[in-house]
Amino acid sequence: MKNTTKNIMITNLHAFEGHPYKVQDNEEMNALIESIQEQGILSPIIVRPKENTENEYEIISGHRRVRAATKAGMEEIPAIILPLDRDAAAIAVVDSNLHREHILPSEKAFAYKLKAEALSRQGKRTDLTSCQVGTKFRTDYVMAESVDDSARQIQRYIRLTNLIAPILDMVDEGRIAFTPAVEISYLLPEEQQMLLSEMEYNDCTPNLSQAQRLKELSMQGLLTVERLSAIMCEEKANQKERIRIPADRIRKYFPSGYTTAQMEETIVKLCEAYHKKRLRDRDSR
């Protein structure tokens, strides 16, 4: 089967199963919808035929364009059809988006994992837990040849896929730094749930030292609620007073898909604008 290009009904398109990239209804999506309404689809999406079906396709590249085209009222979309098997398609899905300017840690983590598993099934080595010298054809080294991250950094990103969803969301929102998050990923799911409850109750997140100690206790089977709480209640040298506003109280005032970090930044900007207005009003009296 050769590569072909044709218009495909959007109802016949399916997201690639397990694709790691989030399609969010945010300002970028709104801009893409407007562009499509004005100029149409300038670049065809890339798809592959879905196994054991007729005229059904999986999206390899273009999940955001399909979402925007749907919202723009389009019924069909131009597509390049590639005859790829599942593993080759998985690698193409990852590579087509990995160099995007804005990519979340979770997206990169699951992208690296998806590609590593596909390369492994194609016959490559997939030792992602050790750094033995001389290991040939390891998937992390293969991937490192085409991205800015080292083999070791790729291993660390893949570790993030072991985080429970709420904690991984906090990493995406910038509330937990990457390095502590890697250490937290070694905690058992139930231990991570304990940590999440502690973070929510005390409005705190672990620094690197705390995360490392939590990991060490977990590896020894000694991490209890009491020990976790004692570590997390330590006063940090750079800890600052915070104003706590429940996200449910203010989320309705922000675009769908806004992270808590984006909401916080917007609130700060609004406060700055309000302060400047008060100064102008005072000076005009």
PDB file of C-alpha atoms in Angstrom, residues 19-212:
ATOM      1  CA  HIS A  19      -1.062   8.691  22.560  1.00  0.00           C
ATOM      2  CA  PRO A  20       0.633  10.804  25.255  1.00  0.00           C
ATOM      3  CA  TYR A  21      -0.251  14.337  24.196  1.00  0.00           C
ATOM      4  CA  LYS A  22      -3.077  16.333  25.760  1.00  0.00           C
ATOM      5  CA  VAL A  23      -5.556  18.144  23.527  1.00  0.00           C
ATOM      6  CA  GLN A  24      -6.770  21.093  25.592  1.00  0.00           C
ATOM      7  CA  ASP A  25      -9.490  23.645  24.956  1.00  0.00           C
ATOM      8  CA  ASN A  26      -7.390  26.709  25.719  1.00  0.00           C
ATOM      9  CA  GLU A  27      -6.376  29.979  24.052  1.00  0.00           C
ATOM     10  CA  GLU A  28      -4.076  28.173  21.600  1.00  0.00           C
ATOM     11  CA  MET A  29      -6.967  25.940  20.565  1.00  0.00           C
ATOM     12  CA  ASN A  30      -9.228  28.972  20.090  1.00  0.00           C
ATOM     13  CA  ALA A  31      -6.578  30.588  17.877  1.00  0.00           C
ATOM     14  CA  LEU A  32      -6.299  27.391  15.826  1.00  0.00           C
ATOM     15  CA  ILE A  33     -10.082  27.247  15.391  1.00  0.00           C
ATOM     16  CA  GLU A  34     -10.104  30.849  14.130  1.00  0.00           C
ATOM     17  CA  SER A  35      -7.258  30.102  11.723  1.00  0.00           C
ATOM     18  CA  ILE A  36      -9.082  27.070  10.312  1.00  0.00           C
ATOM     19  CA  GLN A  37     -12.309  29.047   9.927  1.00  0.00           C
ATOM     20  CA  GLU A  38     -10.452  31.731   7.970  1.00  0.00           C
ATOM     21  CA  GLN A  39      -7.935  29.696   5.965  1.00  0.00           C
ATOM     22  CA  GLY A  40      -8.917  26.052   6.254  1.00  0.00           C
ATOM     23  CA  ILE A  41      -6.466  23.241   7.030  1.00  0.00           C
ATOM     24  CA  LEU A  42      -3.098  24.379   5.651  1.00  0.00           C
ATOM     25  CA  SER A  43      -1.219  21.169   6.477  1.00  0.00           C
ATOM     26  CA  PRO A  44      -2.808  17.704   6.104  1.00  0.00           C
ATOM     27  CA  ILE A  45      -2.903  15.480   9.156  1.00  0.00           C
ATOM     28  CA  ILE A  46      -1.140  12.093   9.066  1.00  0.00           C
ATOM     29  CA  VAL A  47      -3.067   8.887   9.682  1.00  0.00           C
ATOM     30  CA  ARG A  48      -2.785   5.143   9.257  1.00  0.00           C
ATOM     31  CA  PRO A  49      -5.488   2.587   8.359  1.00  0.00           C
ATOM     32  CA  LYS A  50      -7.097   1.079  11.472  1.00  0.00           C
ATOM     33  CA  GLU A  51      -6.683  -2.707  11.610  1.00  0.00           C
ATOM     34  CA  ASN A  52      -9.641  -4.939  10.769  1.00  0.00           C
ATOM     35  CA  THR A  53     -11.820  -2.018   9.672  1.00  0.00           C
ATOM     36  CA  GLU A  54     -12.763  -0.349   6.409  1.00  0.00           C
ATOM     37  CA  ASN A  55     -12.326   3.402   5.869  1.00  0.00           C
ATOM     38  CA  GLU A  56     -11.410   3.928   9.522  1.00  0.00           C
ATOM     39  CA  TYR A  57      -8.114   5.600  10.480  1.00  0.00           C
ATOM     40  CA  GLU A  58      -5.925   6.314  13.517  1.00  0.00           C
ATOM     41  CA  ILE A  59      -4.384   9.764  13.853  1.00  0.00           C
ATOM     42  CA  ILE A  60      -0.587   9.819  13.929  1.00  0.00           C
ATOM     43  CA  SER A  61      -0.095  13.573  13.718  1.00  0.00           C
ATOM     44  CA  GLY A  62      -2.871  16.163  13.967  1.00  0.00           C
ATOM     45  CA  HIS A  63      -4.999  15.407  17.041  1.00  0.00           C
ATOM     46  CA  ARG A  64      -5.261  19.152  17.791  1.00  0.00           C
ATOM     47  CA  ARG A  65      -6.126  20.012  14.187  1.00  0.00           C
ATOM     48  CA  VAL A  66      -8.896  17.405  14.174  1.00  0.00           C
ATOM     49  CA  ARG A  67     -10.332  18.787  17.419  1.00  0.00           C
ATOM     50  CA  ALA A  68     -10.167  22.356  16.078  1.00  0.00           C
ATOM     51  CA  ALA A  69     -11.681  21.350  12.723  1.00  0.00           C
ATOM     52  CA  THR A  70     -14.555  19.627  14.536  1.00  0.00           C
ATOM     53  CA  LYS A  71     -15.201  22.740  16.619  1.00  0.00           C
ATOM     54  CA  ALA A  72     -14.993  24.865  13.459  1.00  0.00           C
ATOM     55  CA  GLY A  73     -17.852  22.826  11.956  1.00  0.00           C
ATOM     56  CA  MET A  74     -15.854  20.902   9.349  1.00  0.00           C
ATOM     57  CA  GLU A  75     -17.007  17.401   8.390  1.00  0.00           C
ATOM     58  CA  GLU A  76     -13.870  16.208   6.602  1.00  0.00           C
ATOM     59  CA  ILE A  77     -10.182  16.955   6.725  1.00  0.00           C
ATOM     60  CA  PRO A  78      -7.229  16.411   4.338  1.00  0.00           C
ATOM     61  CA  ALA A  79      -4.976  13.557   5.428  1.00  0.00           C
ATOM     62  CA  ILE A  80      -1.847  11.709   4.338  1.00  0.00           C
ATOM     63  CA  ILE A  81      -2.382   7.965   4.787  1.00  0.00           C
ATOM     64  CA  LEU A  82       0.731   5.991   5.759  1.00  0.00           C
ATOM     65  CA  PRO A  83       0.781   2.155   5.766  1.00  0.00           C
ATOM     66  CA  LEU A  84       2.405   1.761   9.205  1.00  0.00           C
ATOM     67  CA  ASP A  85       2.143  -1.066  11.713  1.00  0.00           C
ATOM     68  CA  ARG A  86       1.336  -0.326  15.367  1.00  0.00           C
ATOM     69  CA  ASP A  87       4.945   0.042  16.570  1.00  0.00           C
ATOM     70  CA  ALA A  88       6.125   2.168  13.634  1.00  0.00           C
ATOM     71  CA  ALA A  89       3.030   4.339  14.100  1.00  0.00           C
ATOM     72  CA  ALA A  90       3.721   4.716  17.845  1.00  0.00           C
ATOM     73  CA  ILE A  91       7.243   5.963  17.100  1.00  0.00           C
ATOM     74  CA  ALA A  92       5.867   8.378  14.497  1.00  0.00           C
ATOM     75  CA  VAL A  93       3.235   9.669  16.966  1.00  0.00           C
ATOM     76  CA  VAL A  94       5.960  10.472  19.489  1.00  0.00           C
ATOM     77  CA  ASP A  95       8.417  12.004  17.032  1.00  0.00           C
ATOM     78  CA  SER A  96       5.798  14.214  15.365  1.00  0.00           C
ATOM     79  CA  ASN A  97       5.099  16.098  18.608  1.00  0.00           C
ATOM     80  CA  LEU A  98       8.167  15.720  20.813  1.00  0.00           C
ATOM     81  CA  HIS A  99       9.829  18.917  19.579  1.00  0.00           C
ATOM     82  CA  ARG A 100       6.811  21.144  20.264  1.00  0.00           C
ATOM     83  CA  GLU A 101       7.655  24.381  22.061  1.00  0.00           C
ATOM     84  CA  HIS A 102       5.201  23.781  24.916  1.00  0.00           C
ATOM     85  CA  ILE A 103       5.220  20.182  26.099  1.00  0.00           C
ATOM     86  CA  LEU A 104       4.214  19.076  29.583  1.00  0.00           C
ATOM     87  CA  PRO A 105       6.434  16.797  31.690  1.00  0.00           C
ATOM     88  CA  SER A 106       3.681  14.152  31.674  1.00  0.00           C
ATOM     89  CA  GLU A 107       3.438  14.306  27.885  1.00  0.00           C
ATOM     90  CA  LYS A 108       7.169  13.821  27.490  1.00  0.00           C
ATOM     91  CA  ALA A 109       7.158  11.019  30.092  1.00  0.00           C
ATOM     92  CA  PHE A 110       4.463   8.964  28.389  1.00  0.00           C
ATOM     93  CA  ALA A 111       5.876   9.780  24.945  1.00  0.00           C
ATOM     94  CA  TYR A 112       9.274   8.377  25.887  1.00  0.00           C
ATOM     95  CA  LYS A 113       7.628   5.318  27.433  1.00  0.00           C
ATOM     96  CA  LEU A 114       5.484   4.694  24.341  1.00  0.00           C
ATOM     97  CA  LYS A 115       8.487   4.964  22.032  1.00  0.00           C
ATOM     98  CA  ALA A 116      10.700   2.803  24.265  1.00  0.00           C
ATOM     99  CA  GLU A 117       8.113   0.033  24.300  1.00  0.00           C
ATOM    100  CA  ALA A 118       7.709   0.210  20.513  1.00  0.00           C
ATOM    101  CA  LEU A 119      11.465   0.102  19.947  1.00  0.00           C
ATOM    102  CA  SER A 120      11.716  -2.823  22.346  1.00  0.00           C
ATOM    103  CA  ARG A 121       9.149  -4.816  20.380  1.00  0.00           C
ATOM    104  CA  GLN A 122      11.104  -4.030  17.215  1.00  0.00           C
ATOM    105  CA  GLY A 123      14.085  -5.834  18.732  1.00  0.00           C
ATOM    106  CA  LYS A 124      15.950  -3.113  20.622  1.00  0.00           C
ATOM    107  CA  ARG A 125      17.242  -3.472  24.185  1.00  0.00           C
ATOM    108  CA  THR A 126      15.080  -1.773  26.783  1.00  0.00           C
ATOM    109  CA  ASP A 127      17.134  -1.667  29.987  1.00  0.00           C
ATOM    110  CA  LEU A 128      15.716   1.562  31.382  1.00  0.00           C
ATOM    111  CA  THR A 129      16.637   1.036  35.015  1.00  0.00           C
ATOM    112  CA  SER A 130      20.432   0.757  34.964  1.00  0.00           C
ATOM    113  CA  CYS A 131      23.333   2.581  33.341  1.00  0.00           C
ATOM    114  CA  GLN A 132      25.641  -0.359  32.628  1.00  0.00           C
ATOM    115  CA  VAL A 133      28.553   0.612  30.408  1.00  0.00           C
ATOM    116  CA  GLY A 134      28.659  -1.292  27.160  1.00  0.00           C
ATOM    117  CA  THR A 135      24.935  -2.066  26.894  1.00  0.00           C
ATOM    118  CA  LYS A 136      24.336  -1.903  23.159  1.00  0.00           C
ATOM    119  CA  PHE A 137      21.079  -0.886  21.448  1.00  0.00           C
ATOM    120  CA  ARG A 138      19.405   0.275  24.651  1.00  0.00           C
ATOM    121  CA  THR A 139      16.252   2.186  23.770  1.00  0.00           C
ATOM    122  CA  ASP A 140      17.153   5.179  25.946  1.00  0.00           C
ATOM    123  CA  TYR A 141      20.436   5.599  24.053  1.00  0.00           C
ATOM    124  CA  VAL A 142      18.668   5.142  20.715  1.00  0.00           C
ATOM    125  CA  MET A 143      16.130   7.848  21.613  1.00  0.00           C
ATOM    126  CA  ALA A 144      18.790  10.193  22.982  1.00  0.00           C
ATOM    127  CA  GLU A 145      20.330  10.389  19.501  1.00  0.00           C
ATOM    128  CA  SER A 146      17.368  12.384  18.175  1.00  0.00           C
ATOM    129  CA  VAL A 147      16.333  14.540  21.184  1.00  0.00           C
ATOM    130  CA  ASP A 148      17.935  17.076  23.512  1.00  0.00           C
ATOM    131  CA  ASP A 149      17.638  14.816  26.573  1.00  0.00           C
ATOM    132  CA  SER A 150      20.374  12.374  27.584  1.00  0.00           C
ATOM    133  CA  ALA A 151      19.720   8.653  28.029  1.00  0.00           C
ATOM    134  CA  ARG A 152      19.724   9.178  31.800  1.00  0.00           C
ATOM    135  CA  GLN A 153      17.247  12.043  31.556  1.00  0.00           C
ATOM    136  CA  ILE A 154      14.975   9.894  29.385  1.00  0.00           C
ATOM    137  CA  GLN A 155      15.028   7.242  32.124  1.00  0.00           C
ATOM    138  CA  ARG A 156      14.085   9.894  34.668  1.00  0.00           C
ATOM    139  CA  TYR A 157      11.165  11.142  32.556  1.00  0.00           C
ATOM    140  CA  ILE A 158       9.854   7.584  32.165  1.00  0.00           C
ATOM    141  CA  ARG A 159       9.941   7.266  35.969  1.00  0.00           C
ATOM    142  CA  LEU A 160       7.250   9.983  36.130  1.00  0.00           C
ATOM    143  CA  THR A 161       4.750   7.550  34.586  1.00  0.00           C
ATOM    144  CA  ASN A 162       4.768   5.773  37.968  1.00  0.00           C
ATOM    145  CA  LEU A 163       3.229   8.811  39.683  1.00  0.00           C
ATOM    146  CA  ILE A 164      -0.472   8.761  40.535  1.00  0.00           C
ATOM    147  CA  ALA A 165      -2.479  11.129  38.347  1.00  0.00           C
ATOM    148  CA  PRO A 166      -3.077  13.967  40.888  1.00  0.00           C
ATOM    149  CA  ILE A 167       0.631  14.215  41.720  1.00  0.00           C
ATOM    150  CA  LEU A 168       1.606  14.088  38.043  1.00  0.00           C
ATOM    151  CA  ASP A 169      -0.847  16.953  37.456  1.00  0.00           C
ATOM    152  CA  MET A 170       1.007  18.941  40.125  1.00  0.00           C
ATOM    153  CA  VAL A 171       4.253  18.365  38.212  1.00  0.00           C
ATOM    154  CA  ASP A 172       2.611  19.632  35.002  1.00  0.00           C
ATOM    155  CA  GLU A 173       1.354  22.709  36.877  1.00  0.00           C
ATOM    156  CA  GLY A 174       4.844  23.467  38.213  1.00  0.00           C
ATOM    157  CA  ARG A 175       3.798  22.911  41.830  1.00  0.00           C
ATOM    158  CA  ILE A 176       6.271  20.041  42.232  1.00  0.00           C
ATOM    159  CA  ALA A 177       9.722  20.323  40.651  1.00  0.00           C
ATOM    160  CA  PHE A 178      10.953  17.651  38.258  1.00  0.00           C
ATOM    161  CA  THR A 179      13.782  16.216  40.403  1.00  0.00           C
ATOM    162  CA  PRO A 180      11.727  15.715  43.597  1.00  0.00           C
ATOM    163  CA  ALA A 181       8.965  14.235  41.418  1.00  0.00           C
ATOM    164  CA  VAL A 182      11.368  11.573  40.119  1.00  0.00           C
ATOM    165  CA  GLU A 183      12.204  10.594  43.715  1.00  0.00           C
ATOM    166  CA  ILE A 184       8.494  10.497  44.653  1.00  0.00           C
ATOM    167  CA  SER A 185       7.843   8.136  41.732  1.00  0.00           C
ATOM    168  CA  TYR A 186       9.559   5.345  43.700  1.00  0.00           C
ATOM    169  CA  LEU A 187       6.865   5.474  46.387  1.00  0.00           C
ATOM    170  CA  LEU A 188       4.130   2.851  46.244  1.00  0.00           C
ATOM    171  CA  PRO A 189       0.750   4.137  44.951  1.00  0.00           C
ATOM    172  CA  GLU A 190      -0.759   3.975  48.434  1.00  0.00           C
ATOM    173  CA  GLU A 191       2.239   5.899  49.824  1.00  0.00           C
ATOM    174  CA  GLN A 192       1.805   8.522  47.115  1.00  0.00           C
ATOM    175  CA  GLN A 193      -1.847   8.812  48.123  1.00  0.00           C
ATOM    176  CA  MET A 194      -0.719   9.426  51.722  1.00  0.00           C
ATOM    177  CA  LEU A 195       1.657  12.113  50.465  1.00  0.00           C
ATOM    178  CA  LEU A 196      -1.079  13.734  48.375  1.00  0.00           C
ATOM    179  CA  SER A 197      -3.378  13.957  51.394  1.00  0.00           C
ATOM    180  CA  GLU A 198      -0.579  15.546  53.437  1.00  0.00           C
ATOM    181  CA  MET A 199       0.196  18.072  50.687  1.00  0.00           C
ATOM    182  CA  GLU A 200      -3.457  19.043  50.338  1.00  0.00           C
ATOM    183  CA  TYR A 201      -4.014  19.327  54.092  1.00  0.00           C
ATOM    184  CA  ASN A 202      -0.917  21.445  54.808  1.00  0.00           C
ATOM    185  CA  ASP A 203      -0.662  23.199  51.412  1.00  0.00           C
ATOM    186  CA  CYS A 204       2.947  22.090  50.972  1.00  0.00           C
ATOM    187  CA  THR A 205       5.077  20.116  48.509  1.00  0.00           C
ATOM    188  CA  PRO A 206       8.314  18.203  49.140  1.00  0.00           C
ATOM    189  CA  ASN A 207      11.706  19.649  48.250  1.00  0.00           C
ATOM    190  CA  LEU A 208      14.483  17.358  46.976  1.00  0.00           C
ATOM    191  CA  SER A 209      15.800  16.460  50.430  1.00  0.00           C
ATOM    192  CA  GLN A 210      12.351  15.547  51.697  1.00  0.00           C
ATOM    193  CA  ALA A 211      11.549  13.527  48.581  1.00  0.00           C
ATOM    194  CA  GLN A 212      14.805  11.600  48.887  1.00  0.00           C
TER     195      GLN A 212
END
